[in-house]
Coordinates of C-alpha atoms in Angstrom, one line a residue:
M1 CA 21.7 105.2 22.6
K2 CA 21.6 107.4 19.0
L3 CA 24.1 105.6 16.2
A4 CA 24.9 107.2 13.3
I5 CA 26.7 106.5 10.1
V6 CA 28.0 109.1 7.9
L7 CA 29.3 108.4 5.0
A8 CA 32.0 110.7 2.6
E9 CA 31.0 110.3 -1.0
F10 CA 33.0 112.4 -2.9
G11 CA 32.4 112.4 -7.3
R12 CA 30.0 109.8 -7.9
P13 CA 25.8 109.5 -7.5
A14 CA 24.5 109.1 -4.3
P15 CA 26.1 106.3 -2.8
D16 CA 24.6 102.5 -1.8
V17 CA 23.7 102.4 1.5
T18 CA 21.7 98.4 2.0
Q19 CA 24.9 97.8 3.8
F20 CA 25.4 99.9 6.3
R21 CA 21.0 99.7 6.9
E22 CA 21.6 95.9 7.1
T23 CA 24.4 96.2 9.4
W24 CA 22.5 99.1 12.0
P25 CA 19.5 99.1 11.2
D26 CA 18.1 101.6 13.4
A27 CA 21.2 104.0 12.8
E28 CA 20.5 106.5 10.9
I29 CA 22.6 107.3 7.8
Q30 CA 23.7 110.4 6.8
I31 CA 25.6 111.5 3.7
F32 CA 27.5 114.3 2.3
G33 CA 29.7 115.2 0.0
E34 CA 30.2 117.1 -3.5
Y35 CA 26.3 116.6 -4.4
S36 CA 25.0 116.9 -1.4
D37 CA 24.7 119.6 1.3
F38 CA 27.8 121.7 2.3
T39 CA 26.0 125.1 4.6
A40 CA 27.3 123.3 7.4
L41 CA 30.8 122.9 6.0
P42 CA 33.4 125.4 5.1
S43 CA 34.7 126.6 2.4
M44 CA 38.6 125.7 2.5
A45 CA 39.3 125.4 -1.4
H46 CA 42.3 128.3 -0.9
F47 CA 43.3 125.3 0.7
A48 CA 43.7 123.0 -1.6
G49 CA 42.5 123.8 -4.8
L50 CA 39.2 122.5 -6.6
R51 CA 39.6 119.3 -5.5
Y52 CA 39.4 120.0 -1.9
G53 CA 36.6 118.0 -1.2
W54 CA 38.7 114.7 -1.7
R55 CA 41.5 116.7 -0.2
M56 CA 39.7 117.3 2.9
N57 CA 37.8 114.3 3.3
D58 CA 38.8 113.3 7.1
Y59 CA 38.4 117.2 8.7
M60 CA 35.0 116.9 6.6
K61 CA 34.4 113.2 7.8
V62 CA 35.3 115.1 11.7
R63 CA 32.9 117.9 11.5
K64 CA 30.0 115.5 10.6
L65 CA 30.9 113.5 13.3
L66 CA 30.8 116.3 16.1
D67 CA 27.6 117.6 14.2
S68 CA 25.1 114.5 13.9
G69 CA 23.7 115.0 17.1
A70 CA 24.0 110.7 18.0
D71 CA 25.6 109.1 20.9
I72 CA 28.3 107.7 18.9
A73 CA 28.7 108.6 15.8
I74 CA 30.4 105.8 12.7
S75 CA 32.3 107.2 9.7
F76 CA 32.7 105.4 6.5
D77 CA 33.8 106.2 2.5
A78 CA 30.6 105.4 1.8
D79 CA 32.4 102.9 -1.0
M80 CA 34.0 100.9 1.4
R81 CA 32.2 97.7 1.9
I82 CA 31.6 95.5 4.9
V83 CA 33.2 91.8 4.5
N84 CA 31.8 90.8 8.0
R85 CA 28.6 92.4 9.5
E86 CA 28.9 90.1 13.0
D87 CA 32.7 92.2 13.9
A88 CA 31.6 95.7 12.1
R89 CA 28.9 96.0 15.1
T90 CA 31.4 95.8 18.0
L91 CA 31.9 99.2 16.7
P92 CA 30.2 101.0 18.8
L93 CA 30.8 98.6 21.3
L94 CA 34.8 99.6 21.0
A95 CA 33.6 103.9 20.7
E96 CA 31.6 103.4 23.9
R97 CA 34.2 101.5 25.2
F98 CA 37.3 103.0 24.8
G99 CA 35.6 106.7 24.0
L100 CA 36.9 106.5 20.6
C101 CA 37.5 103.9 17.8
L102 CA 40.0 105.4 15.1
P103 CA 41.6 103.2 11.9
L104 CA 45.2 102.7 11.6
N105 CA 45.8 105.7 8.4
P106 CA 49.0 105.6 7.2
R107 CA 48.0 109.3 6.3

């Protein structure tokens, strides 16, 4: 099973992926953000202005998940921290079992 970790980062240098590699050593780490290549993503600046990257973050994450080519893909903001690796390792199992695993998000 191919696993991809998709990280979104805007406004900083490239993120430290150490914690993601330690949690999922066999996963492919894909990073996108304002400093990376957006050629696969449509420009939506006309909808959200100059900060469209931040505002369209969720759309871009879903797009990258679909384009990942992985059997299971998990998306994070690059500044998120994993506080319990054992619990985090259950995410691919939940996604495989239910077909989808989503966080509770007030937006």
